[in-house]
Coordinates of C-alpha atoms in Angstrom, one line a residue:
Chain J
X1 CA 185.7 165.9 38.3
X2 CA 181.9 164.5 38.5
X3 CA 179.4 167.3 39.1
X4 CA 178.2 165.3 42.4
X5 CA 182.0 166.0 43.7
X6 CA 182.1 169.2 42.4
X7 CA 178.9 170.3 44.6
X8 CA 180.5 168.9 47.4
X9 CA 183.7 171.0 47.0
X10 CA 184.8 173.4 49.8
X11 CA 184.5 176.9 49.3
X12 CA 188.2 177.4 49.0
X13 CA 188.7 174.4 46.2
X14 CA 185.9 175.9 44.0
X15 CA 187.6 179.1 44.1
X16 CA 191.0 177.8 43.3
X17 CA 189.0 176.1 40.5
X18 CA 187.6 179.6 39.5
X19 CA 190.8 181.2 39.5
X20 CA 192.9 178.5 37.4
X21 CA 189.9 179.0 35.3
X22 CA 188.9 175.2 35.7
X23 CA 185.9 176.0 36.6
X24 CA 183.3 179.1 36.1
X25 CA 180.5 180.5 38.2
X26 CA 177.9 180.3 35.4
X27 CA 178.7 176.3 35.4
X28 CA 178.6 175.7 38.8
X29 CA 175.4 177.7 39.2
X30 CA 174.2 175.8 36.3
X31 CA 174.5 172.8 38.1
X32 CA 173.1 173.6 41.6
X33 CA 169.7 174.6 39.7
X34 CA 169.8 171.4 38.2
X35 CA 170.1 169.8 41.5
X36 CA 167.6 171.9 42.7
X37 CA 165.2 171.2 40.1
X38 CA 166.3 166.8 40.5
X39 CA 165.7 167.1 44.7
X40 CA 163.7 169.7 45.4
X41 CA 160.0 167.8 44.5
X42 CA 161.5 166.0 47.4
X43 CA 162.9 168.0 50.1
X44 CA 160.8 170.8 49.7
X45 CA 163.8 172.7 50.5
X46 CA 163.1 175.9 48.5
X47 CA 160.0 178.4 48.9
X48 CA 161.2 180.6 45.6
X49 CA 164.2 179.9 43.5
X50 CA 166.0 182.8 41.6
X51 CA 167.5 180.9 38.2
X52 CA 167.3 184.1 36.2
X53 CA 168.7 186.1 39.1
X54 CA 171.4 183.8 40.2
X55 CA 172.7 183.4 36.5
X56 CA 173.2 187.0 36.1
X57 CA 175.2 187.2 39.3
X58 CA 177.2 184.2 38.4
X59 CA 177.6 185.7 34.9
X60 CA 178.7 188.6 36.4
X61 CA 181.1 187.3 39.1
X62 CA 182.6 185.5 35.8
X63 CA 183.4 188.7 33.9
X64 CA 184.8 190.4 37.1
X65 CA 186.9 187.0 37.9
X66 CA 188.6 186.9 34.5
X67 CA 188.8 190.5 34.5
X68 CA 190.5 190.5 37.6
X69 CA 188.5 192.3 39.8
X70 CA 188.1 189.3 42.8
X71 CA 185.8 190.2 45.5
X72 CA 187.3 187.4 47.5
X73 CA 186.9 183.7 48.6
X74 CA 182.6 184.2 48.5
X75 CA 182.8 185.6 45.0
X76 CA 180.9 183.4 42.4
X77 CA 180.0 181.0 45.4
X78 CA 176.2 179.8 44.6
X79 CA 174.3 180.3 48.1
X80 CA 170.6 180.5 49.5
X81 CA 168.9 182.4 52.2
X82 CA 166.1 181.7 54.8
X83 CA 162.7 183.2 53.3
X84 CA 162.1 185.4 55.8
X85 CA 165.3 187.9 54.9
X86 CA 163.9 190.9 52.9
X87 CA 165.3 190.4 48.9
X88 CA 163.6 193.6 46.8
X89 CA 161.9 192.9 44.0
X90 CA 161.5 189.1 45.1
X91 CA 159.1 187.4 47.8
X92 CA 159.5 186.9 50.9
X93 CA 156.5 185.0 52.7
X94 CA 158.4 183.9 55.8
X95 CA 156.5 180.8 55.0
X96 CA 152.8 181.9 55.9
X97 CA 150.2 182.9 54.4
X98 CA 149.7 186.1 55.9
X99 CA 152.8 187.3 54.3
X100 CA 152.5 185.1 50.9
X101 CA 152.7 188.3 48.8
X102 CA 155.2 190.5 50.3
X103 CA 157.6 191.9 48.4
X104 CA 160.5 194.4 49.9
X105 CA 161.5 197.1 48.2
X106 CA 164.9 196.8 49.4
X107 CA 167.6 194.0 50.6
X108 CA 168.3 193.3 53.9
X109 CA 171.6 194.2 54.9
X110 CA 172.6 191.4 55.1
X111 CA 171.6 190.3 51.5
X112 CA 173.5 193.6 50.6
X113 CA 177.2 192.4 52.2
X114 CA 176.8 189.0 50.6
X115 CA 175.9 190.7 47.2
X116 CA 178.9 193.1 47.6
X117 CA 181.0 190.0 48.4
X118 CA 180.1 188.9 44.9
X119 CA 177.8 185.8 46.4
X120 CA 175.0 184.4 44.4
X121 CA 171.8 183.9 45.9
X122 CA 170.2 180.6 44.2
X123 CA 166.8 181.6 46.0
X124 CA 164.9 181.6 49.0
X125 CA 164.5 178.4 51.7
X126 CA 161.7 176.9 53.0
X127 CA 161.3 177.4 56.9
X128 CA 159.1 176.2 60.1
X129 CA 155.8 179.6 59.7
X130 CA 157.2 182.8 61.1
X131 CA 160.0 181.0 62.0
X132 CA 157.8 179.2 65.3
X133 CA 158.4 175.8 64.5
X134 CA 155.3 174.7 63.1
X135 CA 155.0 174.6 58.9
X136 CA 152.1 175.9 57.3
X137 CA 150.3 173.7 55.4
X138 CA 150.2 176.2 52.0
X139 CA 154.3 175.2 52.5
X140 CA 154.9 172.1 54.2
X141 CA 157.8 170.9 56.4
X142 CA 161.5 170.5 54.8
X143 CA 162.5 166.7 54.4
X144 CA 165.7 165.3 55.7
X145 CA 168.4 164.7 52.8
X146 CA 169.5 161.8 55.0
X147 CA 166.4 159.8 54.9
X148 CA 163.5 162.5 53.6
X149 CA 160.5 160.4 55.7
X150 CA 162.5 162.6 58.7
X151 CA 162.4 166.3 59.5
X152 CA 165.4 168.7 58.9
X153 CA 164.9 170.3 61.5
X154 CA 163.1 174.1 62.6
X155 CA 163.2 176.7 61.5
X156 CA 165.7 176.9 59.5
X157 CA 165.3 173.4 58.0
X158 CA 165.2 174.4 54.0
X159 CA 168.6 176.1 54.4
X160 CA 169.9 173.2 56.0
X161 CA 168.7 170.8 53.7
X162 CA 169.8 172.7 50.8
X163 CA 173.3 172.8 51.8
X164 CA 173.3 169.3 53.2
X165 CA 172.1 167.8 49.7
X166 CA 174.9 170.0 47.9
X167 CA 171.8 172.3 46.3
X168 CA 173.9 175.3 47.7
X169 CA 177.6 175.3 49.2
X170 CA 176.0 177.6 52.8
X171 CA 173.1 179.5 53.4
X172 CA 171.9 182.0 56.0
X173 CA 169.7 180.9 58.5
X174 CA 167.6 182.7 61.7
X175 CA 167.9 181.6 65.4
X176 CA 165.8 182.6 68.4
X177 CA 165.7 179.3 70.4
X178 CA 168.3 176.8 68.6
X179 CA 166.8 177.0 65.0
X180 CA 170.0 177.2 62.9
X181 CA 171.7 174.7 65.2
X182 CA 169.0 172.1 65.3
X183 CA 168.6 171.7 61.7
X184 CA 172.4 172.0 61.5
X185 CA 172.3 169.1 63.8
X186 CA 169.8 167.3 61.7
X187 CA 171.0 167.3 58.6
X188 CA 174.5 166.9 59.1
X189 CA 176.0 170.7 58.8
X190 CA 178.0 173.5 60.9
X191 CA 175.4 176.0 61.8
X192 CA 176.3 178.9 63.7
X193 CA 174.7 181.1 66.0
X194 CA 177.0 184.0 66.4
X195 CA 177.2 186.3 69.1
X196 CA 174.0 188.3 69.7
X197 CA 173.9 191.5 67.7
X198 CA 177.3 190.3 65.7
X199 CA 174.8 190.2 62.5
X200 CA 172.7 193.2 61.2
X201 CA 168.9 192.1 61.4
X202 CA 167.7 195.1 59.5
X203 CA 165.2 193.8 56.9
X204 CA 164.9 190.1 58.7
X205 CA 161.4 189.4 59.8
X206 CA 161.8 189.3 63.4
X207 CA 160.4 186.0 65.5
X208 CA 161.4 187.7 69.4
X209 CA 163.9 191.0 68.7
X210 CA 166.0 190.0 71.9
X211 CA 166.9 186.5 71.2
X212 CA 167.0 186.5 67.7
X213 CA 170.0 185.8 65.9
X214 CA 171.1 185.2 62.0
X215 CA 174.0 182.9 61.2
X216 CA 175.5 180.8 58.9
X217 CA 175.1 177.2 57.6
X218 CA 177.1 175.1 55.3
X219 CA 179.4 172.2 54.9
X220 CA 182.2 173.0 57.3
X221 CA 183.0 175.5 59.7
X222 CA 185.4 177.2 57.6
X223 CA 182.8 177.7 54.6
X224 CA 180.3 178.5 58.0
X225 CA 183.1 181.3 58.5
X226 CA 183.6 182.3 55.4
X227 CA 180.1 183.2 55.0
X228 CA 180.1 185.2 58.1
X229 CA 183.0 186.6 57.2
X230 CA 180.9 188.5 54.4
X231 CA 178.1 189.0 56.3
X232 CA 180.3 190.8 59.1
X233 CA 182.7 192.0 57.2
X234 CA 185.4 190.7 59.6
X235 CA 187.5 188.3 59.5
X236 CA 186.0 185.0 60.9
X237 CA 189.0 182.3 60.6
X238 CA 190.7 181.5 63.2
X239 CA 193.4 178.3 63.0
X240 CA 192.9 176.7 66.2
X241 CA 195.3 173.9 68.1
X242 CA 193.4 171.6 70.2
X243 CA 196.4 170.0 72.1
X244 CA 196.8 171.9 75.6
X245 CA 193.2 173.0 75.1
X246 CA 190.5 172.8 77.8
X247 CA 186.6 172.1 77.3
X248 CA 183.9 172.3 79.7
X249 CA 181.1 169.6 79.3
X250 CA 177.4 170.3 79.8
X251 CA 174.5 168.9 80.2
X252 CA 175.8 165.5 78.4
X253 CA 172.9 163.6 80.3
X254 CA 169.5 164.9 80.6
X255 CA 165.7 164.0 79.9
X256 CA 164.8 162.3 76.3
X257 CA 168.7 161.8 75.2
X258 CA 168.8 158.6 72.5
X259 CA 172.1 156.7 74.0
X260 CA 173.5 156.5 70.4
X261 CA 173.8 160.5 70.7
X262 CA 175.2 160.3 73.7
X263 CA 178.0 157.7 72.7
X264 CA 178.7 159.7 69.3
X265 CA 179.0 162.8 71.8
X266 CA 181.3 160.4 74.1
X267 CA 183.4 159.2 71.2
X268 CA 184.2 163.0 70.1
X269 CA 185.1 163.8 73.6
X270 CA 187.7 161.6 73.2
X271 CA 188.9 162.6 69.9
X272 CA 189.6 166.0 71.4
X273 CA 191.7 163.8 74.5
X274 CA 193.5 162.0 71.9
X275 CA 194.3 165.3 70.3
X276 CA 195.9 166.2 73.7
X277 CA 193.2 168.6 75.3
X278 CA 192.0 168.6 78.4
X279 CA 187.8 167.2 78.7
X280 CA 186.1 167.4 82.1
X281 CA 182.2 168.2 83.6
X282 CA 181.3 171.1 84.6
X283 CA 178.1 172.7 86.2
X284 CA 176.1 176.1 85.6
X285 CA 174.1 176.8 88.2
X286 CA 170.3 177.3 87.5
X287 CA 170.6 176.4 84.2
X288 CA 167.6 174.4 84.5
X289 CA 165.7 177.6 84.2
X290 CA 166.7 178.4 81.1
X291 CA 163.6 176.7 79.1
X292 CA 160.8 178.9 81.1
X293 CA 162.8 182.1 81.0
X294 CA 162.8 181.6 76.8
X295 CA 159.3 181.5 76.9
X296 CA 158.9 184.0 78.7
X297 CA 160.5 186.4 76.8
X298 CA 159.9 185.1 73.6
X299 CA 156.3 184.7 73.8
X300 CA 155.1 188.0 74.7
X301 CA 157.4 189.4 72.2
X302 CA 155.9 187.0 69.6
X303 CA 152.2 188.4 70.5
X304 CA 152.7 192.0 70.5
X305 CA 155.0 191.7 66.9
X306 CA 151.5 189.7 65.5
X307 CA 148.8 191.5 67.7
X308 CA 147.4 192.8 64.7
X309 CA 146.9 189.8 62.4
X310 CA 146.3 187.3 65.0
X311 CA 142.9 189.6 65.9
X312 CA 142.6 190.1 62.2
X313 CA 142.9 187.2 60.3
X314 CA 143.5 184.3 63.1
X315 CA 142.5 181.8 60.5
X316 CA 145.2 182.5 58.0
X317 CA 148.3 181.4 60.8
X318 CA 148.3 177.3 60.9
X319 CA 146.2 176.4 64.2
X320 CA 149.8 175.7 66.3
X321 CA 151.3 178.6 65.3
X322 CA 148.2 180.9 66.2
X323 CA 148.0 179.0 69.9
X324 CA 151.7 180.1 70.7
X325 CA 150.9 183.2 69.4
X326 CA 147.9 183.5 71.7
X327 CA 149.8 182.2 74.6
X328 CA 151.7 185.6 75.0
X329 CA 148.8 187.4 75.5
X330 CA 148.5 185.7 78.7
X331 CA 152.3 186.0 80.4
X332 CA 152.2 189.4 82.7
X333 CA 154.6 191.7 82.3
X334 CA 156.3 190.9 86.1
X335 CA 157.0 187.3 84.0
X336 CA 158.8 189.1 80.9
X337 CA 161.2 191.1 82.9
X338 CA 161.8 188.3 85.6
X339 CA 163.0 186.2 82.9
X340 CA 165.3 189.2 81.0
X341 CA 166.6 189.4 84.4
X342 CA 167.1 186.0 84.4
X343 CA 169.3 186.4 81.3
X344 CA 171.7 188.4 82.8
X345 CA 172.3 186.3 85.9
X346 CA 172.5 183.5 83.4
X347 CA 175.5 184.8 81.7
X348 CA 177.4 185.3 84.6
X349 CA 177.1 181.9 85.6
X350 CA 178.1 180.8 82.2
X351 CA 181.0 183.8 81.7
X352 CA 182.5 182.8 84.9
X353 CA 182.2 178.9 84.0
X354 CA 183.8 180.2 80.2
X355 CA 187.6 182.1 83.1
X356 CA 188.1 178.7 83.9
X357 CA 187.9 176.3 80.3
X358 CA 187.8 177.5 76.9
X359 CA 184.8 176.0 75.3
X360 CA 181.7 174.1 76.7
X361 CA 180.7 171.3 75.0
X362 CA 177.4 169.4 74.7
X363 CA 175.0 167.6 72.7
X364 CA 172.8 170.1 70.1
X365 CA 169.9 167.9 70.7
X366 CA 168.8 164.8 72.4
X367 CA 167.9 163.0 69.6
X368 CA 169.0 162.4 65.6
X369 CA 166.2 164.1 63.5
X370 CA 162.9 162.7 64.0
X371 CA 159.9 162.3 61.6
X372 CA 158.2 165.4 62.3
X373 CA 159.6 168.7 64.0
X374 CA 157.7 168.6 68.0
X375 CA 155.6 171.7 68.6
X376 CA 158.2 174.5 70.4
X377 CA 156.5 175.1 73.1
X378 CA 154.9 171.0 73.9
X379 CA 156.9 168.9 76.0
X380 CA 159.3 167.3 73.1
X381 CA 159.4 170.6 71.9
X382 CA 161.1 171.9 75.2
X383 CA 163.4 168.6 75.3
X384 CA 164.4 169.7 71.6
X385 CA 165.5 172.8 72.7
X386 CA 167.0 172.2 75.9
X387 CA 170.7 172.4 74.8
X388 CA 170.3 174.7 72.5
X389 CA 168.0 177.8 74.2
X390 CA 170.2 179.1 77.0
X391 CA 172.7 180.4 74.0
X392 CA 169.9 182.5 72.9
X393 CA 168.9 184.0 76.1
X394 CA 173.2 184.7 77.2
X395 CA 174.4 185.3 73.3
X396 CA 177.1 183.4 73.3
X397 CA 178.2 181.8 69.9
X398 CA 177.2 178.4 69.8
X399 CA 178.5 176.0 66.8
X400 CA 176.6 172.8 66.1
X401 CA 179.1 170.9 64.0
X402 CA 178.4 167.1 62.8
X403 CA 180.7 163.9 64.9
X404 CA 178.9 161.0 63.7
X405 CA 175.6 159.1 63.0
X406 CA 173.1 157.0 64.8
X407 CA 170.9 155.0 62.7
X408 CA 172.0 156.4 59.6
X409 CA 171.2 160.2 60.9
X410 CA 173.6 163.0 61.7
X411 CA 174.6 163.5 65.3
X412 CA 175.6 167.4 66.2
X413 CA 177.4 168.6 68.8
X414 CA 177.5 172.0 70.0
X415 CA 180.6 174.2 70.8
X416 CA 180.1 177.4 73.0
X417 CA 182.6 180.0 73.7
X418 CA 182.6 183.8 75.0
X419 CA 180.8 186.6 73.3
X420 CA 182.5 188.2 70.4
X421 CA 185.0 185.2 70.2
X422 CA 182.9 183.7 67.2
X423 CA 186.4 182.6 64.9
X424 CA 187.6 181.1 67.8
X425 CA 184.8 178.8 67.9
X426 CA 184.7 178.3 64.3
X427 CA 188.2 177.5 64.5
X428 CA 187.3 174.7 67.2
X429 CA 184.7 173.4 65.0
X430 CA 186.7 173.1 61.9
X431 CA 189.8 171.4 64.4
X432 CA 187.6 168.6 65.3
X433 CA 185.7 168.5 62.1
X434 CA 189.6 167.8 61.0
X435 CA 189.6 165.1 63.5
X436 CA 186.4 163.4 62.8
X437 CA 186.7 162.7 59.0
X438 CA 184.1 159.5 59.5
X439 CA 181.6 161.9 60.1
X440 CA 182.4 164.4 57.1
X441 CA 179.8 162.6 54.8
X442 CA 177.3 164.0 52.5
X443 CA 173.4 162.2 52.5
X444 CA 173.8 158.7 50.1
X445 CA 170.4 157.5 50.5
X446 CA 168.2 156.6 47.3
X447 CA 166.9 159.6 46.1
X448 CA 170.4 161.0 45.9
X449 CA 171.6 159.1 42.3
Chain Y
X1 CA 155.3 183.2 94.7
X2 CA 152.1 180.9 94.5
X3 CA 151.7 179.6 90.9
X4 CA 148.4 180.9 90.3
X5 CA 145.4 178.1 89.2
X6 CA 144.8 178.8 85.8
X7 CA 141.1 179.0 84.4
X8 CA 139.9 179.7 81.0
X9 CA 137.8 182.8 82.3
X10 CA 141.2 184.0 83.7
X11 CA 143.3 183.4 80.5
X12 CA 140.4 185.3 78.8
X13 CA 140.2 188.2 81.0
X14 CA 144.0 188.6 80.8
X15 CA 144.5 188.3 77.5
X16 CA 141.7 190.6 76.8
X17 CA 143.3 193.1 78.9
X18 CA 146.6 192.6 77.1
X19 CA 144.6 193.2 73.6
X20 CA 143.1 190.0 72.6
X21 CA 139.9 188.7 72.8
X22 CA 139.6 185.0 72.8
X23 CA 136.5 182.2 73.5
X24 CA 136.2 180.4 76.9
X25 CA 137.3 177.5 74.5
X26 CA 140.2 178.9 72.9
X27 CA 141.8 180.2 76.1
X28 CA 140.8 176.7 78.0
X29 CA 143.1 175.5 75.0
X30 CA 146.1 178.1 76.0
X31 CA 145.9 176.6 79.8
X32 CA 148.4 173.4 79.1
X33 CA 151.2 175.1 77.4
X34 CA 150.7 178.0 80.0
X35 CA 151.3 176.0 83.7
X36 CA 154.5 175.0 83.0
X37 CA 155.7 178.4 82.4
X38 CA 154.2 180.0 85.6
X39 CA 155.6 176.8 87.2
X40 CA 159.2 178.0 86.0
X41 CA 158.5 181.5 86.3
X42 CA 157.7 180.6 90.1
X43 CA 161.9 178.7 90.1
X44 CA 163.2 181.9 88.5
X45 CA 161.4 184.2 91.1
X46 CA 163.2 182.4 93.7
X47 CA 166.4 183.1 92.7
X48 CA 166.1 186.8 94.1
X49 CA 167.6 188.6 90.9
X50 CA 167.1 191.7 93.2
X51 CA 168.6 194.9 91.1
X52 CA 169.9 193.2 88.0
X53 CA 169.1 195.1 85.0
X54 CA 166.5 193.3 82.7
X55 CA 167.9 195.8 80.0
X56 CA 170.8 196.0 77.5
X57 CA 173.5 193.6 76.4
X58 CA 173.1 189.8 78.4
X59 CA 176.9 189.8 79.2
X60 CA 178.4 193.0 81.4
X61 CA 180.9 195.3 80.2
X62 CA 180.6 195.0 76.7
X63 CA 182.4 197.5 74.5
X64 CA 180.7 196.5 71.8
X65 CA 177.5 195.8 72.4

């Protein structure tokens, strides 16, 4: 097998190829940090990268493999994580400069599942400054591996380029207003939101403690699971029929939407009709809302995190990142808890939308990944995250799983189910991902040789 | 709920309050970004969310949460 089809494997095939001893961690690690090194002048996908640290683990995961002592499917399984997930001993800048020399003392506990899973961690990923959407300049912003004059996406862009460009086989990403799933969208992956609090965020640098959310990224939903699986330590597959099932669409139309998203949307809507489920509109009321109320939680949360360094060193945060920072200051308390109210009406519109079909559907974004990422909270910024903020604010598990491509760019659409019912819509995703094998590409343009 | 007119001197003073001190420049800057979410904030007050609790897991009766 080429090493281009190797890195493209599923999670499952390499560790069948582990296990019939076809294959060995060491070599497969081997050969992600040489894709690293070939792509990453490029894509700018990777803040730090581990090579000596990720070669003892695989070297490890080798001797216990042949040894016999299997830590499961993630064992040996080359991965990355979002630079803003405490690693001890290594950095982890969250991409700004204010935090360019930090080093924990201790892994996140997230970091600590994976490593007991036996997964190795190929480095750390590039991401938008503090995860608000904006890159700093000492960093700059994550190239598409679809067409790299294009964004991946914010904030959690380098993971999602690194797995799209088959540097890494899933990474761990951070989401507070739809920052796993846009990039996910982007650049042609499954990214997962789970439910809220389903994922341990001890030791991640927080962006706003009430939305935010870690989650998984990778090729396909099952390796999306798989990796949540580890991070949970639950199981997170689910096989899922999609004849006899019924879907509630959302907020297919709106402000901003390219009509080639729409139609890629439209054409899986009716691969899941073919399939012999059941595909109709449906309505939330006052979802409309949903935009203001994530600012206005988010925002005052954001200042008081940063009051100290934003009156400190203001100068060190890039200048849109320190305005949205800033802009909290200014949102009155009476605001904050209207719009955690808000939440909680929210859901119950959604949970009571959620009796009656058993997914919503919709487009992850309006648009296929543009040049640059649009400042969060700007106009295009708000459009961005239309489809993808009101998960944040109810915590339901939202999927954004690729179903096509418009102008040679990945098209995402989102899948949303109840809370704690995250291997159910995993098992969605990976149904239609099953149905959609046009859209199961990996990036072919030029720099890719 | 009027949607209050939004000034720099008034950004200033309120931000100052909340713990940051800004120029009549910098918080003119904060104005655009601000509107729209006392706009919405106006929508959400409207909805009469009367008792709900602002507090604790977004979805009710959750065992695990």
């Amino acid at each position: 097998m080429g090493d281009l089809k190797l890195l493209y494997q599923s999670i499952p095939e390499i560790g069948a190829l582990y296990r019939s001893k076809q294959l060995s961690p060491l070599e497969l690690t081997r050969l992600c940090l040489k894709r690293i090194e070939e792509l990453d002048p490029v894509l700018n996908a990777f803040i730090t990268v581990t090579a000596e640290k990720a070669l003892l683990q695989a070297k490890q995961a080798e001797h216990e493999l042949r040894s016999g002592h299997d830590r499961g499917l993630l064992h040996g399984i080359p991965i990355a994580l979002k630079d803003l997930i405490d690693t001890a001993g290594i950095r982890t800048t969250c991409a700004s400069r204010i935090l360019k020399d930090h080093v924990a003392n201790r892994d996140a506990q997230l970091v600590q599942r994976l490593e007991v899973a036996g997964g190795v961690s190929l480095g750390k990923t590039n991401l938008s400054e503090f995860a608000m959407g904006i890159a700093h300049p000492d960093y700059g912003p994550t190239h598409n591996p679809w067409n790299p004059s294009h964004t991946s996406g914010a904030s959690s862009g380098g993971s999602a380029a690194a797995v799209a460009a088959g540097m890494c086989f899933a990474a761990v990403g951070t989401d507070t207003g739809g920052s796993i799933r846009i990039p996910a969208s982007y650049c042609g992956v499954a990214g997962l939101k789970p439910t809220y609090g389903l994922i341990n965020l001890e030791g991640v640098f927080p962006l706003a403690w009430s939305l935010d959310h870690a989650g998984p990224l990778a090729r396909s939903s099952g390796d999306a699971g798989l990796l949540l699986q580890a991070m949970t330590g639950q199981s997170q597959l689910w096989p899922t029929q999609l004849s006899g099932m019924h879907f509630g669409v959302i907020q297919r139309e709106g402000k901003g939407i390219q009509p080639e998203v729409t139609a890629q949307f439209d054409a899986a809507c009716a691969a899941l009709l073919a399939a012999g489920a059941k595909v109709e509109e449906v309505q939330i009321p006052d979802l409309g809302q949903a935009d203001t109320a994530l600012f206005g939680v988010l925002l005052p949360e954001v200042s008081a995190l940063h009051a100290r360094w934003i009156n400190n060193q203001p100068e060190d945060y890039a200048p849109l990142t320190r305005t949205q920072i800033e802009m909290g200051f200014a949102i009155p308390a009476v605001t904050y808890v209207r719009a955690q109210q808000f939440r909680r009406y929210l859901t119950r519109q959604f949970l009571s939308v959620l009796d009656k079909v058993d997914a919503l559907l919709s487009p992850t974004v309006p648009w296929a990944a543009p040049q640059e990422d649009p400042v969060f909270t700007g106009d295009e910024g708000t459009l961005e995250g239309h489809r993808t903020v009101p998960h944040n604010l109810t915590g339901l598990p939202a999927l954004s799983v690729n179903v096509g491509f418009a102008n040679n760019l990945p098209v995402g659409m989102q899948i949303i189910t109840k809370p704690h019912t995250d291997a159910f819509c995993l098992g969605i995703g990976s149904a239609l991902e099953g149905l959609l094998p046009q859209a199961q590409l990996h990036p072919g343009s030029p720099i890719f040789k | 709920m009027m949607i209050p007119l939004l000034s720099a001197e008034l950004v200033r003073q309120v931000s100052s309050l909340a713990g940051l001190e800004l120029s009549l420049e910098r918080a003119l800057e904060l104005i655009a970004g601000l509107e729209p979410i006392f706009k919405g904030d106006a929508e959400i007050a409207r909805l009469e969310l009367g008792s709900l609790s602002p507090i604790g897991t977004a979805w009710p009766g959750d065992e695990h949460g």
